[in-house]
Short mmCIF file of C-alpha atoms in Angstrom, two decimals:
data_model
loop_
_atom_site.label_atom_id
_atom_site.label_comp_id
_atom_site.label_asym_id
_atom_site.label_seq_id
_atom_site.Cartn_x
_atom_site.Cartn_y
_atom_site.Cartn_z
CA UNK A 1188 -2.86 7.41 22.30
CA UNK A 1189 -0.76 5.06 20.18
CA UNK A 1190 0.28 6.48 16.76
CA UNK A 1191 1.43 4.25 13.91
CA UNK A 1192 3.53 5.70 11.11
CA UNK A 1193 3.34 4.48 7.33
CA UNK A 1194 5.75 5.70 4.63
CA UNK A 1195 3.97 5.46 1.31
CA UNK A 1196 3.51 6.86 -2.05
CA UNK A 1197 -0.30 5.89 -2.85
CA UNK A 1198 0.27 6.01 -6.55
CA UNK A 1199 -2.77 5.79 -6.65
CA UNK A 1200 -4.40 4.85 -3.16
CA UNK A 1201 -6.07 1.35 -3.64
CA UNK A 1202 -7.84 -1.44 -1.67
CA UNK A 1203 -4.31 -2.84 -0.65
CA UNK A 1204 -3.41 0.38 0.99
CA UNK A 1205 -6.78 0.68 2.86
CA UNK A 1206 -6.10 -3.01 4.25
CA UNK A 1207 -2.69 -1.95 5.23
CA UNK A 1208 -3.83 1.01 7.31
CA UNK A 1209 -6.57 -1.28 8.98
CA UNK A 1210 -3.92 -3.92 9.73
CA UNK A 1211 -1.54 -1.33 11.05
CA UNK A 1212 -3.96 -0.04 13.48
CA UNK A 1213 -4.94 -3.75 14.49
CA UNK A 1214 -1.37 -4.87 14.99
CA UNK A 1215 -0.25 -1.74 17.00
CA UNK A 1216 -3.37 -0.76 18.84
CA UNK A 1217 -3.13 2.68 17.38
CA UNK A 1218 -5.83 5.04 16.99
CA UNK A 1219 -3.84 7.42 14.90
CA UNK A 1220 -2.25 6.86 11.37
CA UNK A 1221 0.47 9.22 10.22
CA UNK A 1222 1.35 8.94 6.54
CA UNK A 1223 4.69 10.20 5.14
CA UNK A 1224 3.69 10.29 1.45
CA UNK A 1225 5.90 11.10 -1.71
CA UNK A 1226 5.04 14.37 -3.31
CA UNK A 1227 4.55 14.89 -6.92
CA UNK A 1228 7.68 12.42 -7.94
CA UNK A 1229 7.92 8.93 -6.69
CA UNK A 1230 10.82 6.56 -5.79
CA UNK A 1231 10.85 4.45 -8.91
CA UNK A 1232 11.48 7.57 -10.73
CA UNK A 1233 8.88 9.70 -12.64
CA UNK A 1234 5.74 11.64 -11.79
CA UNK A 1235 3.01 10.42 -9.73
CA UNK A 1236 -0.19 9.52 -11.84
CA UNK A 1237 -2.07 12.31 -9.92
CA UNK A 1238 -0.99 15.19 -7.66
CA UNK A 1239 -0.01 14.83 -4.01
CA UNK A 1240 -3.25 16.83 -2.94
CA UNK A 1241 -5.61 14.31 -4.70
CA UNK A 1242 -3.64 11.42 -3.38
CA UNK A 1243 -3.59 12.97 0.45
CA UNK A 1244 -7.39 13.40 0.20
CA UNK A 1245 -7.81 9.93 -0.99
CA UNK A 1246 -5.76 8.66 1.89
CA UNK A 1247 -7.54 10.77 4.44
CA UNK A 1248 -11.06 9.58 3.43
CA UNK A 1249 -9.89 5.90 3.68
CA UNK A 1250 -8.18 5.82 7.12
CA UNK A 1251 -4.97 8.17 7.30
CA UNK A 1252 -5.19 10.89 10.15
CA UNK A 1253 -2.29 13.06 9.19
CA UNK A 1254 -0.61 13.20 5.55
CA UNK A 1255 2.82 14.61 5.44
CA UNK A 1256 5.00 15.29 2.21
CA UNK A 1257 8.45 13.54 1.87
CA UNK A 1258 10.65 15.82 0.65
CA UNK A 1259 11.66 15.34 -2.95
CA UNK A 1260 15.14 14.63 -2.47
CA UNK A 1261 14.14 11.45 -0.52
CA UNK A 1262 10.94 10.74 -2.60
CA UNK A 1263 12.93 10.40 -5.64
CA UNK A 1264 15.78 8.27 -4.36
CA UNK A 1265 17.00 4.85 -3.96
CA UNK A 1266 15.22 2.38 -1.68
CA UNK A 1267 17.96 3.06 0.95
CA UNK A 1268 17.41 6.94 0.85
CA UNK A 1269 13.61 6.70 0.47
CA UNK A 1270 13.61 4.57 3.47
CA UNK A 1271 15.90 6.80 5.59
CA UNK A 1272 14.10 9.86 4.63
CA UNK A 1273 10.84 8.41 5.69
CA UNK A 1274 11.81 7.11 8.99
CA UNK A 1275 13.55 10.33 9.75
CA UNK A 1276 10.33 12.06 8.99
CA UNK A 1277 8.42 9.85 11.20
CA UNK A 1278 11.24 10.23 14.00
CA UNK A 1279 11.19 14.21 13.58
CA UNK A 1280 7.49 14.12 14.40
CA UNK A 1281 8.50 12.68 17.84
CA UNK A 1282 5.11 11.32 18.71
CA UNK A 1283 4.93 8.24 16.54
CA UNK A 1284 5.24 4.88 18.49
CA UNK A 1285 5.54 2.31 15.66
CA UNK A 1286 6.09 2.16 11.91
CA UNK A 1287 4.07 -0.45 9.70
CA UNK A 1288 5.10 -1.74 6.34
CA UNK A 1289 4.05 -4.46 3.75
CA UNK A 1290 6.25 -7.33 2.99
CA UNK A 1291 6.17 -10.26 0.95
CA UNK A 1292 7.49 -12.71 3.64
CA UNK A 1293 5.35 -11.13 6.62
CA UNK A 1294 8.19 -12.35 9.12
CA UNK A 1295 9.30 -9.45 11.22
CA UNK A 1296 12.18 -11.22 12.86
CA UNK A 1297 13.71 -12.53 9.48
CA UNK A 1298 13.47 -8.72 8.40
CA UNK A 1299 14.78 -7.43 11.44
CA UNK A 1300 18.06 -9.66 11.20
CA UNK A 1301 18.59 -8.40 7.73
CA UNK A 1302 17.92 -4.92 8.63
CA UNK A 1303 20.33 -4.81 11.60
CA UNK A 1304 23.03 -6.71 9.58
CA UNK A 1305 23.22 -4.15 7.05
CA UNK A 1306 23.01 -1.20 9.36
CA UNK A 1307 26.17 0.64 9.62
CA UNK A 1308 26.64 0.30 13.51
CA UNK A 1309 28.64 -2.06 15.40
CA UNK A 1310 26.01 -2.90 17.80
CA UNK A 1311 23.60 -3.56 15.00
CA UNK A 1312 25.93 -6.09 13.45
CA UNK A 1313 26.45 -7.89 16.74
CA UNK A 1314 22.71 -8.56 16.77
CA UNK A 1315 23.22 -10.44 13.45
CA UNK A 1316 26.08 -12.66 14.63
CA UNK A 1317 29.01 -10.50 15.40
CA UNK A 1318 31.41 -8.06 13.58
CA UNK A 1319 33.32 -10.88 11.87
CA UNK A 1320 30.13 -11.88 9.90
CA UNK A 1321 30.50 -8.42 7.97
CA UNK A 1322 33.99 -9.57 6.53
CA UNK A 1323 32.61 -12.84 5.40
CA UNK A 1324 29.56 -10.96 3.76
CA UNK A 1325 32.15 -8.56 1.92
CA UNK A 1326 34.38 -11.22 0.64
CA UNK A 1327 31.51 -13.45 -0.61
CA UNK A 1328 29.97 -10.40 -2.24
CA UNK A 1329 33.21 -9.37 -4.07
CA UNK A 1330 33.84 -12.78 -5.26
CA UNK A 1331 30.17 -13.19 -6.65
CA UNK A 1332 30.45 -9.77 -8.33
CA UNK A 1333 33.75 -10.75 -10.11
CA UNK A 1334 32.01 -13.88 -11.31
CA UNK A 1335 29.51 -11.86 -13.29
CA UNK A 1336 26.51 -11.97 -11.01
CA UNK A 1337 24.47 -8.97 -10.76
CA UNK A 1338 24.59 -6.78 -7.47
CA UNK A 1339 21.20 -7.97 -6.20
CA UNK A 1340 21.89 -11.67 -6.83
CA UNK A 1341 25.27 -11.42 -5.29
CA UNK A 1342 24.04 -9.32 -2.40
CA UNK A 1343 21.33 -12.19 -1.46
CA UNK A 1344 23.72 -15.01 -1.98
CA UNK A 1345 26.41 -13.42 0.42
CA UNK A 1346 23.70 -12.48 3.01
CA UNK A 1347 22.37 -16.00 2.83
CA UNK A 1348 25.99 -17.65 3.13
CA UNK A 1349 26.54 -15.46 6.44
CA UNK A 1350 23.28 -16.38 7.88
CA UNK A 1351 23.88 -20.22 7.39
CA UNK A 1352 27.36 -19.80 8.76
CA UNK A 1353 25.82 -18.39 11.94
CA UNK A 1354 23.13 -21.13 11.95
CA UNK A 1355 20.26 -18.99 11.24
CA UNK A 1356 17.99 -19.50 8.16
CA UNK A 1357 17.74 -16.59 5.72
CA UNK A 1358 14.50 -16.92 3.74
CA UNK A 1359 14.93 -17.35 -0.11
CA UNK A 1360 14.13 -14.03 -1.82
CA UNK A 1361 14.14 -12.07 1.00
CA UNK A 1362 16.45 -9.57 -0.59
CA UNK A 1363 14.77 -9.72 -3.90
CA UNK A 1364 11.21 -9.03 -3.30
CA UNK A 1365 10.51 -5.08 -3.54
CA UNK A 1366 8.43 -4.72 -0.38
CA UNK A 1367 10.83 -7.06 1.77
CA UNK A 1368 13.72 -4.74 0.52
CA UNK A 1369 12.04 -1.63 1.51
CA UNK A 1370 11.05 -3.12 4.86
CA UNK A 1371 14.74 -4.05 5.58
CA UNK A 1372 15.92 -0.45 4.76
CA UNK A 1373 13.39 0.86 7.17
CA UNK A 1374 14.64 -1.13 9.87
CA UNK A 1375 18.36 -0.36 8.72
CA UNK A 1376 17.68 3.36 8.88
CA UNK A 1377 15.82 3.14 12.33
CA UNK A 1378 18.99 1.49 13.62
CA UNK A 1379 21.09 4.27 12.37
CA UNK A 1380 18.90 6.84 13.78
CA UNK A 1381 18.58 4.96 17.07
CA UNK A 1382 14.84 5.29 16.77
CA UNK A 1383 12.54 4.22 19.47
CA UNK A 1384 9.91 3.18 17.02
CA UNK A 1385 8.75 -0.26 17.05
CA UNK A 1386 8.84 -2.18 13.40
CA UNK A 1387 5.77 -3.94 12.34
CA UNK A 1388 4.98 -5.76 9.13
CA UNK A 1389 1.81 -6.73 7.22
CA UNK A 1390 1.91 -9.82 4.86
CA UNK A 1391 1.33 -8.33 1.38
CA UNK A 1392 -2.01 -9.90 -0.25
CA UNK A 1393 -3.05 -9.85 -3.82
CA UNK A 1394 -0.85 -9.05 -6.72
CA UNK A 1395 2.92 -8.48 -6.49
CA UNK A 1396 4.28 -5.08 -6.44
CA UNK A 1397 5.32 -5.08 -10.09
CA UNK A 1398 2.45 -7.32 -11.37
CA UNK A 1399 0.50 -5.44 -14.20
CA UNK A 1400 -2.44 -8.14 -13.94
CA UNK A 1401 -1.97 -8.80 -17.75
CA UNK A 1402 -4.40 -11.30 -19.02
CA UNK A 1403 -6.76 -11.05 -15.83
CA UNK A 1404 -10.39 -10.37 -16.34
CA UNK A 1405 -11.24 -6.85 -16.03
CA UNK A 1406 -14.43 -7.36 -14.05
CA UNK A 1407 -13.17 -10.13 -11.75
CA UNK A 1408 -11.23 -10.04 -8.35
CA UNK A 1409 -11.17 -14.05 -8.25
CA UNK A 1410 -7.53 -14.35 -9.09
CA UNK A 1411 -6.18 -11.38 -6.70
CA UNK A 1412 -7.66 -10.02 -3.66
CA UNK A 1413 -6.14 -6.67 -4.38
CA UNK A 1414 -4.82 -5.08 -7.56
CA UNK A 1415 -1.50 -3.75 -7.53
CA UNK A 1416 -0.76 0.19 -7.99
CA UNK A 1417 1.19 -1.02 -11.33
CA UNK A 1418 -1.99 -2.77 -12.64
CA UNK A 1419 -3.93 0.11 -11.86
CA UNK A 1420 -1.77 2.52 -13.75
CA UNK A 1421 -1.44 0.30 -16.44
CA UNK A 1422 -5.33 0.32 -16.85
CA UNK A 1423 -5.23 4.18 -16.40
CA UNK A 1424 -2.77 4.52 -19.54
CA UNK A 1425 -4.95 2.11 -21.61
CA UNK A 1426 -7.93 4.36 -20.92
CA UNK A 1427 -10.06 1.27 -19.87
CA UNK A 1428 -9.87 2.07 -16.10
CA UNK A 1429 -13.12 1.25 -14.26
CA UNK A 1430 -11.80 2.20 -10.86
CA UNK A 1431 -11.38 -1.52 -10.16
CA UNK A 1432 -9.50 -1.92 -6.95
CA UNK A 1433 -10.10 1.48 -5.59
CA UNK A 1434 -12.06 1.93 -2.35
CA UNK A 1435 -15.36 3.88 -3.01
CA UNK A 1436 -14.58 7.19 -1.18
CA UNK A 1437 -11.07 7.29 -2.73
CA UNK A 1438 -12.29 6.42 -6.23
CA UNK A 1439 -14.77 9.37 -6.09
CA UNK A 1440 -11.82 11.64 -5.62
CA UNK A 1441 -9.78 10.04 -8.45
CA UNK A 1442 -12.43 10.29 -10.84
CA UNK A 1443 -12.46 14.16 -10.50
CA UNK A 1444 -8.80 14.34 -11.40
CA UNK A 1445 -8.42 16.44 -14.64
CA UNK A 1446 -5.73 14.21 -16.11
CA UNK A 1447 -3.33 11.34 -15.42
CA UNK A 1448 0.33 12.02 -15.90
CA UNK A 1449 2.94 9.75 -17.22
CA UNK A 1450 6.78 10.14 -17.78
CA UNK A 1451 6.43 10.87 -21.48
CA UNK A 1452 4.69 13.90 -20.67
CA UNK A 1453 7.80 15.34 -19.08
CA UNK A 1454 10.37 14.21 -21.82
CA UNK A 1455 10.84 17.67 -23.45
CA UNK A 1456 11.61 19.19 -20.24
CA UNK A 1457 13.82 16.42 -19.10
CA UNK A 1458 15.77 16.50 -22.45
CA UNK A 1459 16.42 20.25 -22.02
CA UNK A 1460 17.45 19.84 -18.60
CA UNK A 1461 20.03 17.10 -19.36
CA UNK A 1462 21.51 19.28 -22.18
CA UNK A 1463 21.40 22.19 -19.85
CA UNK A 1464 23.49 20.69 -17.20
CA UNK A 1465 25.73 18.74 -19.77
CA UNK A 1466 29.07 19.27 -17.81
CA UNK A 1467 27.37 19.23 -14.32
CA UNK A 1468 25.41 15.90 -14.52
CA UNK A 1469 27.93 14.48 -12.13
CA UNK A 1470 26.69 16.82 -9.49
CA UNK A 1471 23.24 15.23 -9.49
CA UNK A 1472 22.28 13.13 -6.57
CA UNK A 1473 22.66 9.59 -7.87
CA UNK A 1474 24.30 10.23 -11.13
CA UNK A 1475 27.87 8.52 -11.30
CA UNK A 1476 30.46 9.62 -13.67
CA UNK A 1477 29.87 6.59 -15.77
CA UNK A 1478 26.01 7.46 -16.02
CA UNK A 1479 26.56 10.86 -16.85
CA UNK A 1480 28.58 9.79 -19.89
CA UNK A 1481 25.94 7.32 -20.82
CA UNK A 1482 23.38 10.29 -20.57
CA UNK A 1483 25.58 12.39 -22.71
CA UNK A 1484 26.07 9.61 -25.32
CA UNK A 1485 22.25 8.68 -25.42
CA UNK A 1486 20.93 12.16 -25.63
CA UNK A 1487 21.71 13.06 -29.21
CA UNK A 1488 19.80 9.84 -30.85
CA UNK A 1489 16.91 9.49 -28.31
CA UNK A 1490 13.46 10.18 -29.53
CA UNK A 1491 11.44 9.74 -26.25
CA UNK A 1492 11.83 9.12 -22.50
CA UNK A 1493 11.72 5.42 -23.06
CA UNK A 1494 14.05 5.35 -25.79
CA UNK A 1495 16.44 7.55 -23.87
CA UNK A 1496 16.20 5.26 -20.66
CA UNK A 1497 16.77 2.01 -22.71
CA UNK A 1498 19.76 3.54 -24.45
CA UNK A 1499 21.35 4.42 -21.03
CA UNK A 1500 20.45 0.84 -19.59
CA UNK A 1501 23.58 -1.28 -18.69
CA UNK A 1502 23.77 -4.71 -16.72
CA UNK A 1503 24.78 -2.93 -13.69
CA UNK A 1504 22.25 -0.07 -13.64
CA UNK A 1505 18.66 -0.61 -13.00
CA UNK A 1506 15.99 1.07 -15.17
CA UNK A 1507 14.36 2.55 -11.91
CA UNK A 1508 17.71 4.32 -11.08
CA UNK A 1509 17.98 5.60 -14.58
CA UNK A 1510 14.54 7.07 -14.27
CA UNK A 1511 15.15 8.51 -11.11
CA UNK A 1512 18.35 10.30 -12.25
CA UNK A 1513 16.60 11.72 -15.25
CA UNK A 1514 14.08 13.35 -12.99
CA UNK A 1515 16.61 14.48 -10.49
CA UNK A 1516 18.33 16.27 -13.29
CA UNK A 1517 15.29 17.78 -14.17
CA UNK A 1518 14.39 19.02 -10.71
CA UNK A 1519 18.11 19.98 -9.73
CA UNK A 1520 18.42 17.45 -6.77
CA UNK A 1521 22.24 17.56 -6.11
CA UNK A 1522 24.40 15.65 -3.89
CA UNK A 1523 24.39 16.76 -0.18
CA UNK A 1524 25.10 15.14 3.15
CA UNK A 1525 22.04 13.29 4.63
CA UNK A 1526 20.25 14.80 7.43
CA UNK A 1527 21.51 13.15 10.75
CA UNK A 1528 19.23 15.02 13.10
CA UNK A 1529 15.54 16.01 12.61
CA UNK A 1530 14.50 17.14 9.48
CA UNK A 1531 14.12 21.05 9.43
CA UNK A 1532 10.59 20.97 8.17
CA UNK A 1533 7.71 18.80 7.24
CA UNK A 1534 4.92 19.87 4.74
CA UNK A 1535 1.41 19.03 6.18
CA UNK A 1536 -0.71 18.23 3.23
CA UNK A 1537 -3.87 17.33 5.15
CA UNK A 1538 -5.44 15.94 8.22
CA UNK A 1539 -8.48 14.85 10.00
CA UNK A 1540 -9.51 17.39 12.56
CA UNK A 1541 -9.49 15.03 15.50
CA UNK A 1542 -5.78 14.45 14.99
CA UNK A 1543 -4.69 18.15 15.44
CA UNK A 1544 -3.70 17.74 18.86
CA UNK A 1545 -0.70 15.71 17.88
CA UNK A 1546 0.91 18.73 16.10
CA UNK A 1547 1.37 20.46 19.61
CA UNK A 1548 3.84 17.71 20.55
CA UNK A 1549 6.32 18.48 17.72
CA UNK A 1550 9.07 20.88 19.15
CA UNK A 1551 12.21 20.62 16.82
CA UNK A 1552 10.75 20.34 13.29
CA UNK A 1553 8.72 23.16 11.60
CA UNK A 1554 5.46 21.97 10.53
CA UNK A 1555 4.46 23.88 7.18
CA UNK A 1556 0.84 24.33 7.15
CA UNK A 1557 0.45 27.79 5.34
CA UNK A 1558 3.40 27.83 3.16
CA UNK A 1559 3.75 31.59 2.77
CA UNK A 1560 3.50 31.97 6.43
CA UNK A 1561 5.27 29.30 7.99
CA UNK A 1562 8.46 29.23 5.71
CA UNK A 1563 9.49 32.52 7.48
CA UNK A 1564 10.71 30.30 10.26
CA UNK A 1565 13.22 28.51 8.34
CA UNK A 1566 16.82 29.42 7.66
CA UNK A 1567 18.95 29.88 4.60
CA UNK A 1568 19.88 26.10 4.15
CA UNK A 1569 16.30 24.97 4.99
CA UNK A 1570 14.80 27.32 2.51
CA UNK A 1571 17.27 25.82 -0.01
CA UNK A 1572 15.80 22.52 0.63
CA UNK A 1573 12.23 23.60 0.59
CA UNK A 1574 13.05 25.22 -2.96
CA UNK A 1575 13.54 21.74 -4.20
CA UNK A 1576 10.07 20.64 -3.19
CA UNK A 1577 8.41 23.80 -4.41
CA UNK A 1578 10.19 23.45 -7.78
CA UNK A 1579 8.95 20.01 -8.11
CA UNK A 1580 5.46 20.89 -7.44
CA UNK A 1581 5.73 23.99 -9.75
CA UNK A 1582 7.05 21.59 -12.72
CA UNK A 1583 4.46 19.01 -12.13
CA UNK A 1584 1.77 21.76 -11.93
CA UNK A 1585 2.94 23.25 -15.37
CA UNK A 1586 2.93 19.78 -17.15
CA UNK A 1587 -0.59 19.05 -15.50
CA UNK A 1588 -2.02 22.25 -16.90
CA UNK A 1589 -0.50 21.66 -20.43
CA UNK A 1590 -1.86 17.95 -20.42
CA UNK A 1591 -5.27 18.95 -19.24
CA UNK A 1592 -5.73 22.39 -20.32
CA UNK A 1593 -7.02 23.46 -16.91
CA UNK A 1594 -5.76 25.60 -14.46
CA UNK A 1595 -4.38 24.57 -11.11
CA UNK A 1596 -3.62 26.82 -8.12
CA UNK A 1597 0.06 27.40 -7.50
CA UNK A 1598 1.71 25.96 -4.32
CA UNK A 1599 1.80 29.06 -2.14
CA UNK A 1600 -2.02 29.26 -2.63
CA UNK A 1601 -2.68 25.72 -1.74
CA UNK A 1602 -4.70 25.14 1.41
CA UNK A 1603 -4.48 22.39 4.05
CA UNK A 1604 -7.00 19.56 3.40
CA UNK A 1605 -9.15 19.19 6.45
CA UNK A 1606 -11.59 16.20 6.85
#
């Protein structure tokens, strides 16, 4: 039986995600869909709008067969590390045949060229035209950066120059569209890991990734086939959300959530964490010495999460990176080496019963189903990594109860979702 993997956040699950699952099965001939999903904190920095169990149930009801949690040190990281962690998780399962992602260009060959080019392997660079092209790229990149271009602008221009010298076409915007960027990082990670999985892409339909849909009629889908998760979250924040863009079964689950969480709900905790780690900010995963100084300078006058992030913003540091770093400080995610072999464990959040047989094919990664029982199979280093995930869930749970006024079960008492 063919199995296709999807790396996702489902924040929240919407019609576009359902379409993606359907197309992934159609394009690969798969009958099983494995989702590697961010837990309670997501790649752009900050909390998911609803908890991982709610989002996992939504996904299972709308077409996913197995939902695993992406460890928090990968879920709340740069696009490069998020993609690497997702591909590593799929590879660690050993039974996934292909991975499928959405993209703005829909051209898998163009994305593969870029992915191989940026992969840090000699053989991968040869697929993009030879080792010499890397030197041309680096020279061009450095020159553009010195001229004052931002890193994303310089990166794309340098890459296009290399492709043109090799007589190949690099689509305009291929390195500036968010889903294209993630897709290229998936392919790059797969090359680094010598993955056997086949990459497949689905052309993104509807609103753009960052499109909030401002000005669109609330009761009309005429302008866009699918609402973006950004637009849906914006409606949630405004309090005028009517479940537009959400499939029926998923919408029913979402309607039962006790509250929707936002970054600002976490500001007091984040502010304390920054002050508490004052001299150790540079040990946090993505915090550079310069950004650590910005954090210390901006902490005193900041009155909110938004205010603090804006005070930390510079031309060379994106707002997403700042938000990620704020929450990395909160969760204590420190600098460590990447995993190069299989992940030591994967937390199974939920599954369809018919997919249970696939779990018997996993041999080198511990599948955590009942946390208190299965974690006994982990060593000291693995338990340290797991403690980050549990910490993240505990913090999210605590804030969720504070906002909603409703008790939530602790992480060790959570049961596997079975559909």
